[in-house]
């Protein structure tokens, strides 16, 4: 499909052709006009990645489309002043074909410019979201460029709060793991005098058993292993399987980890969608 480039130097060499020196006679030979058409078509067929690489934005794209239109009109006008030949007739057909393609070219160029700006915005949002604080400004820029994107919309409430980084979550869990096991031991303490003794000892003494299976100790151990492998999703899954009382001890951490995971997943989904387009 045709493309409009986002650079002006080449275009200025092609269209419009109204900047001739005063008094000079335009070169209306079929060969010259054919060469100009080749230049214009080359600009229209510039690859999309190159078309989106300029920094003039949509206004610059519109100006270039107008310039291409002017160039095509100029060539067409000169062709009408030339004696009719097979070569001239072929050039007229070529001019009209390019004129018909130009609206699609303009639309694709605008889409390319938007995609390029969105790529910069998602990089900015990704960098901002890696910290533990809010990233509302970066999200607002992204939302302005991709107003109908479901992943961008889902990031809006998360951008107001942010989430702890993965490193911060891992550090917190190293201090939290024994608290979870203490809560589990207290919930397992029996009633009566010995039950109170067990509950009191659980406050001060934590003995970690290896190969603890699906006990709270085993769950905590697997969550630690998941975090060491940067598998935040598996750590959350493990901790969500805790019994009620130890899970309450872990709930704030789980909530923060879920926000971090959601932010990272939404950012990755937006990146993937932009790479497809």
PDB file of N, CA and C in Angstrom, residues 51-58 109-125 141-146 274:
ATOM      1  N   UNK A  51       8.070   6.416   7.067  1.00  0.00           N
ATOM      2  CA  UNK A  51       7.070   7.473   7.029  1.00  0.00           C
ATOM      3  C   UNK A  51       6.776   8.017   8.408  1.00  0.00           C
ATOM      4  N   UNK A  52       6.850   7.158   9.419  1.00  0.00           N
ATOM      5  CA  UNK A  52       6.515   7.576  10.781  1.00  0.00           C
ATOM      6  C   UNK A  52       7.697   8.122  11.549  1.00  0.00           C
ATOM      7  N   UNK A  53       8.859   8.207  10.895  1.00  0.00           N
ATOM      8  CA  UNK A  53      10.061   8.558  11.641  1.00  0.00           C
ATOM      9  C   UNK A  53      10.259  10.048  11.809  1.00  0.00           C
ATOM     10  N   UNK A  54       9.465  10.857  11.135  1.00  0.00           N
ATOM     11  CA  UNK A  54       9.642  12.304  11.248  1.00  0.00           C
ATOM     12  C   UNK A  54       9.029  12.850  12.509  1.00  0.00           C
ATOM     13  N   UNK A  55       9.280  14.119  12.793  1.00  0.00           N
ATOM     14  CA  UNK A  55       8.792  14.707  14.039  1.00  0.00           C
ATOM     15  C   UNK A  55       7.810  15.836  13.788  1.00  0.00           C
ATOM     16  N   UNK A  56       7.296  15.957  12.553  1.00  0.00           N
ATOM     17  CA  UNK A  56       6.400  17.066  12.247  1.00  0.00           C
ATOM     18  C   UNK A  56       4.975  16.792  12.691  1.00  0.00           C
ATOM     19  N   UNK A  57       4.655  15.525  12.953  1.00  0.00           N
ATOM     20  CA  UNK A  57       3.327  15.205  13.429  1.00  0.00           C
ATOM     21  C   UNK A  57       2.295  15.276  12.322  1.00  0.00           C
ATOM     22  N   UNK A  58       1.007  15.261  12.733  1.00  0.00           N
ATOM     23  CA  UNK A  58      -0.079  15.226  11.759  1.00  0.00           C
ATOM     24  C   UNK A  58      -0.123  16.483  10.905  1.00  0.00           C
ATOM     25  N   UNK A 109      -0.649   7.629   6.601  1.00  0.00           N
ATOM     26  CA  UNK A 109       0.430   8.431   7.185  1.00  0.00           C
ATOM     27  C   UNK A 109       0.030   8.956   8.555  1.00  0.00           C
ATOM     28  N   UNK A 110      -1.230   9.395   8.683  1.00  0.00           N
ATOM     29  CA  UNK A 110      -1.698   9.868   9.993  1.00  0.00           C
ATOM     30  C   UNK A 110      -1.687   8.727  11.008  1.00  0.00           C
ATOM     31  N   UNK A 111      -2.121   7.535  10.564  1.00  0.00           N
ATOM     32  CA  UNK A 111      -2.098   6.380  11.467  1.00  0.00           C
ATOM     33  C   UNK A 111      -0.669   6.037  11.875  1.00  0.00           C
ATOM     34  N   UNK A 112       0.262   6.159  10.923  1.00  0.00           N
ATOM     35  CA  UNK A 112       1.665   5.875  11.233  1.00  0.00           C
ATOM     36  C   UNK A 112       2.209   6.865  12.247  1.00  0.00           C
ATOM     37  N   UNK A 113       1.857   8.144  12.072  1.00  0.00           N
ATOM     38  CA  UNK A 113       2.333   9.166  13.009  1.00  0.00           C
ATOM     39  C   UNK A 113       1.772   8.924  14.408  1.00  0.00           C
ATOM     40  N   UNK A 114       0.474   8.547  14.475  1.00  0.00           N
ATOM     41  CA  UNK A 114      -0.134   8.254  15.771  1.00  0.00           C
ATOM     42  C   UNK A 114       0.538   7.054  16.431  1.00  0.00           C
ATOM     43  N   UNK A 115       0.807   6.009  15.638  1.00  0.00           N
ATOM     44  CA  UNK A 115       1.464   4.819  16.186  1.00  0.00           C
ATOM     45  C   UNK A 115       2.859   5.147  16.705  1.00  0.00           C
ATOM     46  N   UNK A 116       3.563   6.017  15.976  1.00  0.00           N
ATOM     47  CA  UNK A 116       4.911   6.390  16.420  1.00  0.00           C
ATOM     48  C   UNK A 116       4.859   7.148  17.739  1.00  0.00           C
ATOM     49  N   UNK A 117       3.910   8.095  17.845  1.00  0.00           N
ATOM     50  CA  UNK A 117       3.796   8.851  19.099  1.00  0.00           C
ATOM     51  C   UNK A 117       3.355   7.934  20.239  1.00  0.00           C
ATOM     52  N   UNK A 118       2.463   6.980  19.927  1.00  0.00           N
ATOM     53  CA  UNK A 118       2.010   6.041  20.957  1.00  0.00           C
ATOM     54  C   UNK A 118       3.160   5.164  21.440  1.00  0.00           C
ATOM     55  N   UNK A 119       4.064   4.811  20.536  1.00  0.00           N
ATOM     56  CA  UNK A 119       5.221   4.005  20.935  1.00  0.00           C
ATOM     57  C   UNK A 119       6.087   4.755  21.934  1.00  0.00           C
ATOM     58  N   UNK A 120       6.302   6.048  21.670  1.00  0.00           N
ATOM     59  CA  UNK A 120       7.066   6.855  22.625  1.00  0.00           C
ATOM     60  C   UNK A 120       6.312   6.958  23.954  1.00  0.00           C
ATOM     61  N   UNK A 121       4.983   7.099  23.877  1.00  0.00           N
ATOM     62  CA  UNK A 121       4.189   7.257  25.097  1.00  0.00           C
ATOM     63  C   UNK A 121       4.209   5.988  25.939  1.00  0.00           C
ATOM     64  N   UNK A 122       4.163   4.823  25.296  1.00  0.00           N
ATOM     65  CA  UNK A 122       4.162   3.581  26.069  1.00  0.00           C
ATOM     66  C   UNK A 122       5.524   3.359  26.716  1.00  0.00           C
ATOM     67  N   UNK A 123       6.597   3.797  26.059  1.00  0.00           N
ATOM     68  CA  UNK A 123       7.923   3.717  26.680  1.00  0.00           C
ATOM     69  C   UNK A 123       7.962   4.595  27.928  1.00  0.00           C
ATOM     70  N   UNK A 124       7.410   5.822  27.803  1.00  0.00           N
ATOM     71  CA  UNK A 124       7.388   6.736  28.953  1.00  0.00           C
ATOM     72  C   UNK A 124       6.539   6.169  30.084  1.00  0.00           C
ATOM     73  N   UNK A 125       5.372   5.609  29.739  1.00  0.00           N
ATOM     74  CA  UNK A 125       4.499   5.033  30.764  1.00  0.00           C
ATOM     75  C   UNK A 125       5.152   3.823  31.422  1.00  0.00           C
ATOM     76  N   UNK A 141      -0.992  10.884  28.802  1.00  0.00           N
ATOM     77  CA  UNK A 141      -0.441  11.020  27.450  1.00  0.00           C
ATOM     78  C   UNK A 141      -0.775   9.797  26.608  1.00  0.00           C
ATOM     79  N   UNK A 142      -0.705   8.635  27.210  1.00  0.00           N
ATOM     80  CA  UNK A 142      -1.021   7.403  26.498  1.00  0.00           C
ATOM     81  C   UNK A 142      -2.506   7.338  26.154  1.00  0.00           C
ATOM     82  N   UNK A 143      -3.359   7.737  27.094  1.00  0.00           N
ATOM     83  CA  UNK A 143      -4.802   7.703  26.866  1.00  0.00           C
ATOM     84  C   UNK A 143      -5.221   8.673  25.769  1.00  0.00           C
ATOM     85  N   UNK A 144      -4.528   9.806  25.655  1.00  0.00           N
ATOM     86  CA  UNK A 144      -4.854  10.776  24.605  1.00  0.00           C
ATOM     87  C   UNK A 144      -4.568  10.209  23.220  1.00  0.00           C
ATOM     88  N   UNK A 145      -3.574   9.346  23.106  1.00  0.00           N
ATOM     89  CA  UNK A 145      -3.214   8.766  21.811  1.00  0.00           C
ATOM     90  C   UNK A 145      -3.991   7.492  21.506  1.00  0.00           C
ATOM     91  N   UNK A 146      -4.385   6.751  22.547  1.00  0.00           N
ATOM     92  CA  UNK A 146      -5.112   5.487  22.365  1.00  0.00           C
ATOM     93  C   UNK A 146      -6.385   5.517  23.205  1.00  0.00           C
ATOM     94  N   UNK A 274       0.762  -2.559  19.781  1.00  0.00           N
ATOM     95  CA  UNK A 274       1.422  -1.558  18.937  1.00  0.00           C
ATOM     96  C   UNK A 274       2.403  -2.214  17.973  1.00  0.00           C
TER      97      UNK A 274
END
